[in-house]
Amino acid sequence: MDFYLGLIQIIGVHTLLGLSAYCVLHTGQVSLAQAGFFAVGAYVAGMLTVLAHWPIVPALLVAGVVAGSLACAVGFPALRVKGLMLVVATAAFGEAVRLFFFNFNYQLERGGFHIGPHGGEGFRQIRYFPEYGWSTLEVAAFIWVVVVLTMAALWWMDRSRAGAVLRAVGEDEVAAQSSGINVTVVKVSAMTVGGVIAGIGGGIFAHYTTHIEHIQFGIVLATFAVAYPILGGLSNVFGTLIAVIFIQGFLIEGLRFMGDWRNLLFGGLIVLAMNVRPRGLIDAGTITLVKRLVFRSKERASA
Amino acid sequence: MLELQGLTKHFGGVRAVEKVDLSVAQGEILGLIGPNGSGKSTIVNLICGLFPLTDGRVLLHGTDISDLPPHARVTLGIARTFQNIRLFGQLTVWQNLWVAQNSGEQFGQENFLRRWLGGSRRARGEIDRTLEFFDLAHKSDELAANLAFGEQRRLEFARALAAKPSLVLLDEPAAGMNAEEIDQLDRRIRMLRDDGVTILLIEHHVELVMSVADRIAVLNFGQKIAEGAPADVQANPLVREAYLGTATAA
């Protein structure tokens, strides 16, 4: 049972990570910096609960704000580059964040123990959940409350004018500018919102694993972050969720018996998805199709 | 209302636009014609601010807007269409107009939230009416990418109007259209003019320009070679030379 609860937790956290990239991807920016924002959120939230004894919710909120501000600051220079160059620039930023935490030492002495981030050895003993007696089920429920709230907010944003504006910028920047859209503001805002979501996700990650270190926030995690929304499609938030369930639940856990061959499968899958379904598993066409089917069955029922 | 003073744009060694002076009066339809590569589209891009000027100024109602970014010029009332259609293909027809509603008037300048979350009932009504005017209302939930060519051209025009511009730059709106569609376009341009919208029409289709424009300016090799009433321009030997080549002595 605990195995499945653990899996549900992982899926929840990765969904947050995927949604942070989803937001940025709407504006046509492929960002490999999301793992960096995730790391910042993880360390900030961990330090707040462990060193400053904050409760979890405010710690997560501050983690989101810090990661979001950083994302906003990164958003401006990132605007100058596009496409592949943006991928390289954001990947470099993510690595810089990782290396920062590799060297980051901030330990306090508490009751004969040294606690806090300790460079390459990582940040151990983020024991907020066990200390306050949260069961695995409660932790999983907490994670999913956050995930559902985030998904609901993004779902709503997708349907608002802001969502349409993000997509418009992603489709054609020149046309968007010429329609009176301030592309700079839109792109930086998307980056900031993505940073906030990644920060909160990272904060949760730190608390359920209880031990974080720099190597967890490398380029692999950054690739996963963008792979989810690319695979799931940008038409709605459920695409990302389904992609996470598919990759984490089936590819990583379900095919565990294949060992390291899974990585090969993962790479192949992305190439396949980009060729067969360039707009993701669930694209606007799929939505129209589903709507039509539902509509038709209703018509039949009423006839 | 719009005045170009010594407008110049060089791309490397290419003099795309060279010292063009042009003014568009409030409420008129100005046709801008010229052979391929004469700098017509470059002028539109310069008016919209898509790239910086090499020299010269763009004035709107007497204010210099040469340094404003493109989106700010739209809020001041300049909207455009593109020669090669640039719609938001994965948005619906309705959404294409929705995102282009950027003038403060439609949402109330002060109401930030309403502006980003969807707009007032009035703003929505305006979209419906604009789509009606372009005979696209029945397609409003269709993805823009799935429209037929003529419909896409109409949608581009409609999107340009969604921002409630006082000046519309139409970059070859008749390209690829059949005779009937051109007739409709002609009618719509006139109706807009009667509504008080000023129009700068760039067009290859000479018949349309001659029929609809109040005045015509002719470009060749980035320079203005003639300007005046349609009949005068048509009779101008320089214009004939630009289009037909220099008469060689037999």
Coordinates of C-alpha atoms in Angstrom, one line a residue:
Chain A
M1 CA 0.0 0.0 0.0
D2 CA 2.8 2.4 0.9
F3 CA 4.3 1.7 -2.4
Y4 CA 1.2 3.0 -4.2
L5 CA 0.9 6.0 -1.9
G6 CA 4.6 6.8 -2.6
L7 CA 3.8 6.6 -6.3
I8 CA 0.8 8.9 -5.9
Q9 CA 3.1 11.4 -4.1
I10 CA 5.7 11.3 -6.8
I11 CA 3.0 11.7 -9.5
G12 CA 1.6 14.7 -7.6
V13 CA 4.9 16.5 -7.3
H14 CA 5.9 15.8 -10.8
T15 CA 2.6 17.1 -12.0
L16 CA 3.4 20.4 -10.3
L17 CA 6.8 20.4 -12.0
G18 CA 5.1 19.6 -15.4
L19 CA 2.5 22.3 -14.9
S20 CA 5.2 24.9 -14.2
A21 CA 6.7 24.1 -17.6
Y22 CA 3.2 23.9 -19.2
C23 CA 2.6 27.5 -18.3
V24 CA 5.9 28.7 -19.8
L25 CA 5.5 26.4 -22.9
H26 CA 2.2 28.2 -23.7
T27 CA 4.3 31.3 -24.8
G28 CA 6.4 29.1 -27.0
Q29 CA 9.4 29.0 -24.6
V30 CA 11.0 25.7 -24.0
S31 CA 12.6 26.2 -20.6
L32 CA 15.1 23.9 -18.9
A33 CA 15.3 26.1 -15.9
Q34 CA 12.2 24.6 -14.2
A35 CA 14.4 22.1 -12.2
G36 CA 16.4 25.1 -11.0
F37 CA 13.3 26.9 -9.7
F38 CA 12.2 23.5 -8.2
A39 CA 15.5 23.2 -6.4
V40 CA 15.2 26.8 -5.0
G41 CA 11.8 26.0 -3.7
A42 CA 13.0 22.8 -2.1
Y43 CA 15.9 24.4 -0.3
V44 CA 13.9 27.5 0.8
A45 CA 11.0 25.6 2.1
G46 CA 13.2 23.0 3.8
M47 CA 15.3 25.7 5.5
L48 CA 12.1 27.5 6.7
T49 CA 10.6 24.5 8.4
V50 CA 13.9 22.9 9.7
L51 CA 15.9 26.0 10.7
A52 CA 13.2 28.6 11.4
H53 CA 10.5 26.1 12.5
W54 CA 7.8 27.5 10.2
P55 CA 4.6 25.6 9.5
I56 CA 4.5 23.9 6.1
V57 CA 2.0 26.0 4.3
P58 CA 3.6 29.5 4.8
A59 CA 7.0 27.8 4.1
L60 CA 5.7 26.6 0.7
L61 CA 4.2 29.9 -0.1
V62 CA 7.5 31.7 0.6
A63 CA 9.3 29.0 -1.5
G64 CA 6.9 29.8 -4.3
V65 CA 7.4 33.6 -4.0
V66 CA 11.3 33.2 -3.9
A67 CA 11.3 30.8 -6.9
G68 CA 8.8 33.1 -8.7
S69 CA 10.9 36.2 -8.2
L70 CA 14.0 34.4 -9.5
A71 CA 12.0 33.2 -12.5
C72 CA 10.9 36.8 -13.2
A73 CA 14.5 37.9 -13.0
V74 CA 15.6 35.1 -15.4
G75 CA 12.7 35.9 -17.7
F76 CA 14.0 39.2 -18.8
P77 CA 17.4 38.2 -20.2
A78 CA 15.8 34.9 -21.5
L79 CA 13.6 37.1 -23.7
R80 CA 16.6 38.0 -25.8
V81 CA 17.0 34.4 -27.0
K82 CA 14.6 32.1 -28.7
G83 CA 14.2 28.5 -29.6
L84 CA 17.3 26.3 -29.2
M85 CA 19.3 29.2 -27.8
L86 CA 16.7 29.6 -25.0
V87 CA 16.9 25.9 -24.2
V88 CA 20.7 26.2 -23.9
A89 CA 20.5 29.4 -21.8
T90 CA 17.9 28.0 -19.4
A91 CA 19.8 24.7 -19.1
A92 CA 22.9 26.7 -18.1
F93 CA 20.9 28.6 -15.5
G94 CA 19.5 25.3 -14.1
E95 CA 23.0 23.9 -13.8
A96 CA 24.2 27.1 -12.2
V97 CA 21.5 26.7 -9.5
R98 CA 22.5 23.1 -9.0
L99 CA 26.1 24.0 -8.6
F100 CA 25.2 26.7 -6.2
F101 CA 23.5 24.2 -3.9
F102 CA 26.5 21.9 -4.4
N103 CA 28.6 24.5 -2.7
F104 CA 25.9 25.9 -0.4
N105 CA 26.7 25.4 3.3
Y106 CA 24.5 26.8 5.9
Q107 CA 24.4 24.7 9.1
L108 CA 23.2 25.6 12.5
E109 CA 23.8 23.6 15.7
R110 CA 20.7 22.3 17.4
G111 CA 21.1 20.0 20.4
G112 CA 24.5 18.7 19.5
F113 CA 23.5 18.1 15.8
H114 CA 24.4 20.2 12.8
I115 CA 21.4 20.7 10.6
G116 CA 20.8 22.5 7.4
P117 CA 22.2 22.3 3.8
H118 CA 25.6 20.9 3.8
G119 CA 27.1 21.3 0.3
G120 CA 27.6 18.2 -1.7
E121 CA 26.2 16.0 1.1
G122 CA 22.9 17.7 0.7
F123 CA 20.2 18.7 3.1
R124 CA 19.2 15.9 5.4
Q125 CA 16.5 15.6 8.1
I126 CA 13.7 17.7 6.6
R127 CA 11.4 15.9 9.0
Y128 CA 8.4 18.2 9.2
F129 CA 5.9 15.5 8.3
P130 CA 7.1 12.7 10.6
E131 CA 7.7 15.1 13.4
Y132 CA 4.1 16.3 13.3
G133 CA 2.9 12.7 12.9
W134 CA 1.5 13.0 9.4
S135 CA 0.8 9.6 7.9
T136 CA 1.8 8.7 4.3
L137 CA -1.9 8.9 3.4
E138 CA -2.2 12.4 4.9
V139 CA 0.9 13.6 3.1
A140 CA -0.4 12.2 -0.2
A141 CA -3.7 13.9 0.4
F142 CA -2.0 17.2 1.2
I143 CA 0.1 17.0 -2.0
W144 CA -3.0 16.3 -4.1
V145 CA -4.9 19.2 -2.6
V146 CA -2.1 21.5 -3.8
V147 CA -2.1 19.7 -7.2
V148 CA -5.8 20.0 -7.6
L149 CA -5.8 23.7 -6.6
T150 CA -3.0 24.4 -9.1
M151 CA -4.7 22.5 -11.9
A152 CA -8.0 24.3 -11.2
A153 CA -6.3 27.7 -11.3
L154 CA -4.5 26.9 -14.6
W155 CA -7.7 25.4 -16.0
W156 CA -9.5 28.6 -15.3
M157 CA -6.6 30.6 -16.7
D158 CA -6.7 28.6 -19.9
R159 CA -10.3 29.6 -20.4
S160 CA -9.8 33.2 -19.6
R161 CA -8.5 35.8 -22.0
A162 CA -5.0 35.6 -20.4
G163 CA -4.8 32.0 -21.5
A164 CA -5.7 32.9 -25.1
V165 CA -3.1 35.7 -25.0
L166 CA -0.4 33.3 -23.8
R167 CA -1.2 30.9 -26.7
A168 CA -1.3 33.8 -29.2
V169 CA 2.2 34.8 -28.2
G170 CA 3.3 31.2 -28.4
E171 CA 1.9 30.9 -31.9
D172 CA 3.2 34.0 -33.5
E173 CA 5.0 36.8 -31.7
V174 CA 4.9 39.2 -34.6
A175 CA 1.2 38.8 -35.0
A176 CA 0.7 39.1 -31.3
Q177 CA 2.7 42.4 -31.1
S178 CA 0.8 43.7 -34.0
S179 CA -2.5 42.9 -32.2
G180 CA -1.4 45.1 -29.4
I181 CA -0.1 42.4 -27.0
N182 CA 3.0 43.4 -25.0
V183 CA 5.0 40.2 -25.6
T184 CA 7.6 41.1 -23.0
V185 CA 5.1 41.3 -20.2
V186 CA 3.3 38.2 -21.3
K187 CA 6.4 36.0 -21.5
V188 CA 7.9 37.2 -18.2
S189 CA 4.6 36.7 -16.5
A190 CA 4.3 33.2 -17.8
M191 CA 7.9 32.5 -16.6
T192 CA 7.1 34.0 -13.2
V193 CA 3.9 31.9 -12.7
G194 CA 5.9 28.8 -13.8
G195 CA 8.5 29.7 -11.2
V196 CA 6.0 30.0 -8.4
I197 CA 4.4 26.6 -9.3
A198 CA 7.9 24.9 -9.5
G199 CA 8.9 26.5 -6.2
I200 CA 5.8 25.1 -4.4
G201 CA 6.4 21.7 -6.0
G202 CA 10.0 21.7 -5.0
G203 CA 9.0 22.6 -1.4
I204 CA 6.7 19.7 -1.2
F205 CA 9.3 17.4 -2.8
A206 CA 11.9 18.4 -0.1
H207 CA 9.4 17.5 2.7
Y208 CA 8.2 14.1 1.4
T209 CA 11.7 12.8 0.5
T210 CA 13.1 14.4 3.7
H211 CA 16.6 14.5 2.1
I212 CA 17.6 16.6 -0.9
E213 CA 20.8 17.1 -2.6
H214 CA 22.0 18.9 -5.7
I215 CA 22.2 15.9 -8.0
Q216 CA 18.4 15.4 -7.9
F217 CA 17.9 18.8 -9.6
G218 CA 20.0 18.2 -12.6
I219 CA 19.3 18.2 -16.3
V220 CA 17.4 15.0 -16.2
L221 CA 14.7 16.5 -14.0
A222 CA 14.6 19.6 -16.2
T223 CA 14.0 17.4 -19.2
F224 CA 11.2 15.5 -17.5
A225 CA 9.6 18.9 -16.6
V226 CA 9.3 19.9 -20.3
A227 CA 8.6 16.4 -21.5
Y228 CA 5.4 16.2 -19.6
P229 CA 3.5 19.1 -21.2
I230 CA 5.1 18.4 -24.6
L231 CA 3.9 14.8 -24.4
G232 CA 0.6 15.7 -22.9
G233 CA -0.2 18.6 -25.2
L234 CA -1.0 22.2 -24.4
S235 CA -4.7 22.2 -24.9
N236 CA -5.5 21.6 -21.2
V237 CA -3.9 20.7 -17.9
F238 CA -5.1 17.1 -17.9
G239 CA -2.7 16.3 -20.8
T240 CA 0.2 17.0 -18.4
L241 CA -1.3 14.9 -15.6
I242 CA -1.9 12.0 -18.0
A243 CA 1.7 12.3 -19.3
V244 CA 3.0 12.2 -15.7
I245 CA 0.9 9.2 -14.8
F246 CA 2.1 7.5 -18.0
I247 CA 5.8 8.3 -17.5
Q248 CA 6.1 7.9 -13.8
G249 CA 3.5 5.2 -13.3
F250 CA 4.0 3.1 -16.4
L251 CA 7.5 3.8 -17.9
I252 CA 9.4 4.2 -14.6
E253 CA 7.6 2.0 -12.2
G254 CA 5.7 -0.4 -14.4
L255 CA 8.7 -1.3 -16.5
R256 CA 11.1 -1.4 -13.6
F257 CA 12.1 -5.0 -14.6
M258 CA 13.7 -3.5 -17.8
G259 CA 16.3 -1.7 -15.8
D260 CA 18.3 1.0 -17.5
W261 CA 16.7 0.2 -20.9
R262 CA 13.8 2.3 -19.8
N263 CA 15.8 5.4 -20.4
L264 CA 16.2 4.4 -24.0
L265 CA 12.5 3.8 -24.3
F266 CA 11.8 7.3 -22.8
G267 CA 14.0 9.0 -25.4
G268 CA 12.4 7.0 -28.2
L269 CA 8.9 7.9 -26.9
I270 CA 9.6 11.6 -27.0
V271 CA 10.9 11.4 -30.6
L272 CA 7.9 9.3 -31.5
A273 CA 5.4 11.7 -29.9
M274 CA 7.0 14.6 -31.7
N275 CA 6.6 12.9 -35.0
V276 CA 3.2 11.3 -34.6
R277 CA 1.5 13.9 -32.4
P278 CA 3.4 17.1 -32.6
R279 CA 0.8 18.9 -30.5
G280 CA 0.8 16.3 -27.8
L281 CA -1.4 13.3 -27.0
I282 CA -4.3 15.6 -26.3
D283 CA -4.5 18.5 -28.8
A284 CA -7.3 20.8 -29.8
G285 CA -8.5 18.3 -32.4
T286 CA -9.0 15.7 -29.7
I287 CA -11.0 18.1 -27.6
T288 CA -13.3 18.9 -30.5
L289 CA -13.7 15.2 -31.2
V290 CA -14.7 14.5 -27.6
K291 CA -17.0 17.4 -27.6
R292 CA -18.6 16.2 -30.8
L293 CA -19.1 12.7 -29.4
V294 CA -20.6 13.9 -26.2
F295 CA -22.8 16.3 -28.1
R296 CA -24.0 13.6 -30.5
S297 CA -24.9 11.1 -27.7
K298 CA -26.8 13.9 -26.0
E299 CA -28.7 14.6 -29.2
R300 CA -29.5 11.0 -29.6
A301 CA -30.7 10.7 -26.0
S302 CA -33.1 13.7 -26.5
A303 CA -34.3 12.4 -29.8
Chain B
M1 CA -3.4 62.0 -39.1
L2 CA -0.4 59.9 -40.0
E3 CA 2.7 61.6 -41.4
L4 CA 5.9 60.0 -42.6
Q5 CA 8.8 62.4 -42.8
G6 CA 11.9 61.3 -44.7
L7 CA 11.3 57.7 -43.8
T8 CA 14.4 55.6 -44.6
K9 CA 15.2 52.0 -44.1
H10 CA 18.4 50.3 -45.2
F11 CA 19.0 46.5 -44.8
G12 CA 22.7 46.3 -45.0
G13 CA 23.5 47.8 -48.4
V14 CA 19.9 47.5 -49.7
R15 CA 18.0 50.8 -49.6
A16 CA 14.5 49.3 -49.1
V17 CA 12.9 52.7 -48.4
E18 CA 14.6 56.0 -49.2
K19 CA 13.4 59.3 -47.8
V20 CA 9.7 58.8 -48.3
D21 CA 7.4 61.6 -47.3
L22 CA 3.7 60.6 -47.1
S23 CA 0.7 61.8 -45.2
V24 CA -2.6 60.2 -44.7
A25 CA -5.5 62.4 -43.9
Q26 CA -8.2 61.6 -41.4
G27 CA -11.0 59.5 -42.9
E28 CA -9.4 58.9 -46.3
I29 CA -8.4 55.7 -48.2
L30 CA -4.9 56.1 -49.4
G31 CA -3.7 53.5 -51.9
L32 CA -0.1 52.6 -51.9
I33 CA 1.1 50.8 -55.0
G34 CA 4.3 49.8 -56.7
P35 CA 6.1 46.9 -58.4
N36 CA 7.4 43.9 -56.3
G37 CA 10.2 44.9 -54.0
S38 CA 9.4 48.6 -54.2
G39 CA 9.2 48.8 -50.4
K40 CA 5.5 48.8 -49.7
S41 CA 5.5 46.2 -47.0
T42 CA 8.6 47.7 -45.5
I43 CA 6.7 50.9 -45.0
V44 CA 3.9 49.1 -43.3
N45 CA 6.4 47.4 -41.0
L46 CA 8.0 50.7 -40.2
I47 CA 4.7 52.3 -39.4
C48 CA 3.9 49.4 -37.1
G49 CA 7.4 49.5 -35.5
L50 CA 8.4 46.0 -36.3
F51 CA 11.9 47.2 -37.0
P52 CA 13.8 50.4 -36.2
L53 CA 14.1 53.3 -38.7
T54 CA 17.4 54.1 -40.3
D55 CA 16.3 57.7 -40.6
G56 CA 13.2 59.8 -40.6
R57 CA 10.1 60.0 -38.4
V58 CA 6.6 58.6 -38.0
L59 CA 4.1 61.1 -36.6
L60 CA 0.6 60.2 -35.5
H61 CA -1.6 63.2 -34.9
G62 CA 1.5 65.3 -34.7
T63 CA 3.3 63.2 -32.0
D64 CA 6.5 61.3 -32.9
I65 CA 5.8 57.6 -32.4
S66 CA 9.1 56.4 -34.1
D67 CA 10.5 54.9 -30.9
L68 CA 7.4 53.2 -29.6
P69 CA 7.2 49.4 -29.5
P70 CA 4.6 47.8 -31.8
H71 CA 2.0 47.0 -29.2
A72 CA 2.0 50.5 -27.9
R73 CA 1.2 51.8 -31.4
V74 CA -1.8 49.5 -31.6
T75 CA -3.2 51.0 -28.4
L76 CA -2.7 54.4 -30.1
G77 CA -5.0 53.2 -32.8
I78 CA -2.9 51.7 -35.6
A79 CA -3.8 48.1 -36.6
R80 CA -2.7 46.1 -39.6
T81 CA -3.1 42.9 -41.6
F82 CA -0.3 40.8 -43.1
Q83 CA 0.5 40.0 -46.7
N84 CA 1.1 36.4 -45.8
I85 CA -1.7 35.7 -43.4
R86 CA -0.6 35.4 -39.8
L87 CA -3.5 34.2 -37.7
F88 CA -3.3 32.4 -34.4
G89 CA -4.2 29.0 -36.0
Q90 CA -4.7 27.0 -32.8
L91 CA -7.1 29.6 -31.4
T92 CA -10.7 29.7 -32.4
V93 CA -12.0 32.5 -34.7
W94 CA -13.6 34.1 -31.7
Q95 CA -10.5 34.0 -29.6
N96 CA -8.4 35.5 -32.4
L97 CA -10.5 38.7 -32.0
W98 CA -10.6 38.3 -28.2
V99 CA -6.8 38.5 -27.8
A100 CA -6.6 41.5 -30.1
Q101 CA -9.0 43.6 -28.0
N102 CA -6.4 45.7 -26.4
S103 CA -7.7 49.2 -26.4
G104 CA -8.4 50.5 -22.9
E105 CA -11.8 51.7 -24.1
Q106 CA -13.1 48.2 -24.4
F107 CA -12.4 47.1 -20.9
G108 CA -12.0 50.3 -19.0
Q109 CA -8.4 51.3 -18.6
E110 CA -8.6 51.1 -14.8
N111 CA -10.0 47.6 -14.8
F112 CA -6.9 45.4 -14.9
L113 CA -8.6 42.1 -13.9
R114 CA -11.5 42.4 -16.3
R115 CA -9.1 43.1 -19.1
W116 CA -7.2 39.9 -18.5
L117 CA -10.0 37.6 -17.5
G118 CA -12.3 38.1 -20.3
G119 CA -13.7 41.5 -20.7
S120 CA -17.0 43.2 -20.4
R121 CA -20.2 42.1 -22.0
R122 CA -19.8 45.1 -24.3
A123 CA -16.4 43.9 -25.4
R124 CA -17.9 40.5 -26.2
G125 CA -20.7 42.0 -28.1
E126 CA -18.2 43.9 -30.2
I127 CA -16.5 40.7 -31.2
D128 CA -19.8 39.2 -32.2
R129 CA -20.7 42.3 -34.3
T130 CA -17.3 42.3 -36.0
L131 CA -17.6 38.7 -36.9
E132 CA -21.1 39.3 -38.2
F133 CA -19.8 42.2 -40.4
F134 CA -17.2 39.8 -41.9
D135 CA -19.7 37.0 -42.3
L136 CA -17.7 34.8 -39.9
A137 CA -20.2 34.5 -37.1
H138 CA -21.2 31.0 -38.0
K139 CA -17.5 30.0 -37.8
S140 CA -16.7 31.6 -34.4
D141 CA -15.9 28.3 -32.6
E142 CA -13.8 26.9 -35.5
L143 CA -10.0 26.8 -35.2
A144 CA -8.6 29.6 -37.3
A145 CA -6.2 27.1 -39.0
N146 CA -9.2 25.2 -40.3
L147 CA -10.7 28.1 -42.2
A148 CA -10.7 28.4 -46.0
F149 CA -8.3 30.9 -47.5
G150 CA -10.8 33.6 -48.1
E151 CA -12.2 33.3 -44.6
Q152 CA -8.7 33.6 -43.2
R153 CA -8.2 36.8 -45.0
R154 CA -11.5 38.1 -43.6
L155 CA -10.5 37.0 -40.1
E156 CA -7.2 38.9 -40.3
F157 CA -9.1 42.0 -41.3
A158 CA -11.6 41.4 -38.5
R159 CA -8.8 40.9 -36.0
A160 CA -7.2 44.2 -37.0
L161 CA -10.5 45.9 -36.3
A162 CA -10.9 44.2 -32.9
A163 CA -8.5 46.7 -31.4
K164 CA -10.8 49.6 -32.5
P165 CA -8.2 51.3 -34.6
S166 CA -8.5 54.7 -36.1
L167 CA -6.0 53.7 -38.8
V168 CA -5.9 50.3 -40.5
L169 CA -3.0 49.2 -42.7
L170 CA -4.1 46.6 -45.2
D171 CA -1.2 44.8 -46.7
E172 CA -2.4 43.2 -49.9
P173 CA -5.8 42.1 -48.6
A174 CA -7.0 41.0 -52.0
A175 CA -4.1 38.6 -52.7
G176 CA -5.4 35.2 -53.8
M177 CA -9.1 36.3 -53.7
N178 CA -11.6 35.7 -56.4
A179 CA -13.7 38.4 -58.1
E180 CA -16.6 38.0 -55.8
E181 CA -14.5 38.2 -52.7
I182 CA -12.8 41.3 -54.0
D183 CA -16.2 42.9 -54.5
Q184 CA -17.1 42.2 -50.9
L185 CA -13.7 43.5 -49.7
D186 CA -14.3 46.7 -51.7
R187 CA -17.7 47.1 -50.1
R188 CA -16.3 46.5 -46.6
I189 CA -13.4 49.0 -47.0
R190 CA -15.9 51.7 -48.0
M191 CA -18.2 50.9 -45.1
L192 CA -15.3 51.3 -42.7
R193 CA -14.3 54.6 -44.2
D194 CA -17.9 55.8 -43.8
D195 CA -17.6 54.7 -40.2
G196 CA -14.6 57.2 -39.8
V197 CA -11.8 54.7 -40.0
T198 CA -8.7 55.8 -42.0
I199 CA -7.2 53.2 -44.3
L200 CA -3.9 52.7 -45.9
L201 CA -4.3 50.1 -48.6
I202 CA -1.4 48.4 -50.1
E203 CA -2.4 46.3 -53.1
H204 CA -1.3 44.7 -56.3
H205 CA -4.8 44.5 -57.6
V206 CA -4.9 47.7 -59.5
E207 CA -8.6 47.7 -60.2
L208 CA -9.5 47.5 -56.5
V209 CA -7.1 50.4 -55.6
M210 CA -8.4 52.5 -58.5
S211 CA -12.0 51.9 -57.5
V212 CA -11.7 52.4 -53.7
A213 CA -8.8 54.8 -53.0
D214 CA -9.3 58.5 -52.6
R215 CA -5.7 59.1 -53.3
I216 CA -2.8 56.9 -54.5
A217 CA 0.9 57.0 -53.9
V218 CA 3.3 55.1 -56.1
L219 CA 6.6 53.6 -54.9
N220 CA 9.5 52.4 -57.0
F221 CA 12.9 51.2 -55.7
G222 CA 12.0 52.5 -52.2
Q223 CA 11.2 56.0 -53.4
K224 CA 7.9 57.8 -53.9
I225 CA 7.6 58.6 -57.6
A226 CA 4.0 59.8 -57.8
E227 CA 1.0 60.8 -55.6
G228 CA -2.4 62.1 -56.5
A229 CA -6.0 61.2 -57.5
P230 CA -6.3 57.7 -59.1
A231 CA -6.9 59.1 -62.6
D232 CA -3.8 61.4 -62.5
V233 CA -1.6 58.6 -61.2
Q234 CA -2.8 56.3 -63.9
A235 CA -1.8 58.9 -66.5
N236 CA 1.6 59.6 -65.0
P237 CA 4.4 58.5 -67.4
L238 CA 6.8 57.7 -64.5
V239 CA 4.3 55.2 -63.1
R240 CA 3.8 53.6 -66.5
E241 CA 7.6 53.3 -66.7
A242 CA 7.9 51.7 -63.3
Y243 CA 5.4 49.1 -64.1
L244 CA 6.1 48.5 -67.8
G245 CA 9.8 49.4 -68.1
T246 CA 11.5 52.2 -70.0
A247 CA 10.4 52.6 -73.5
T248 CA 13.4 51.9 -75.7
A249 CA 13.8 53.7 -79.0
A250 CA 12.9 51.3 -81.8

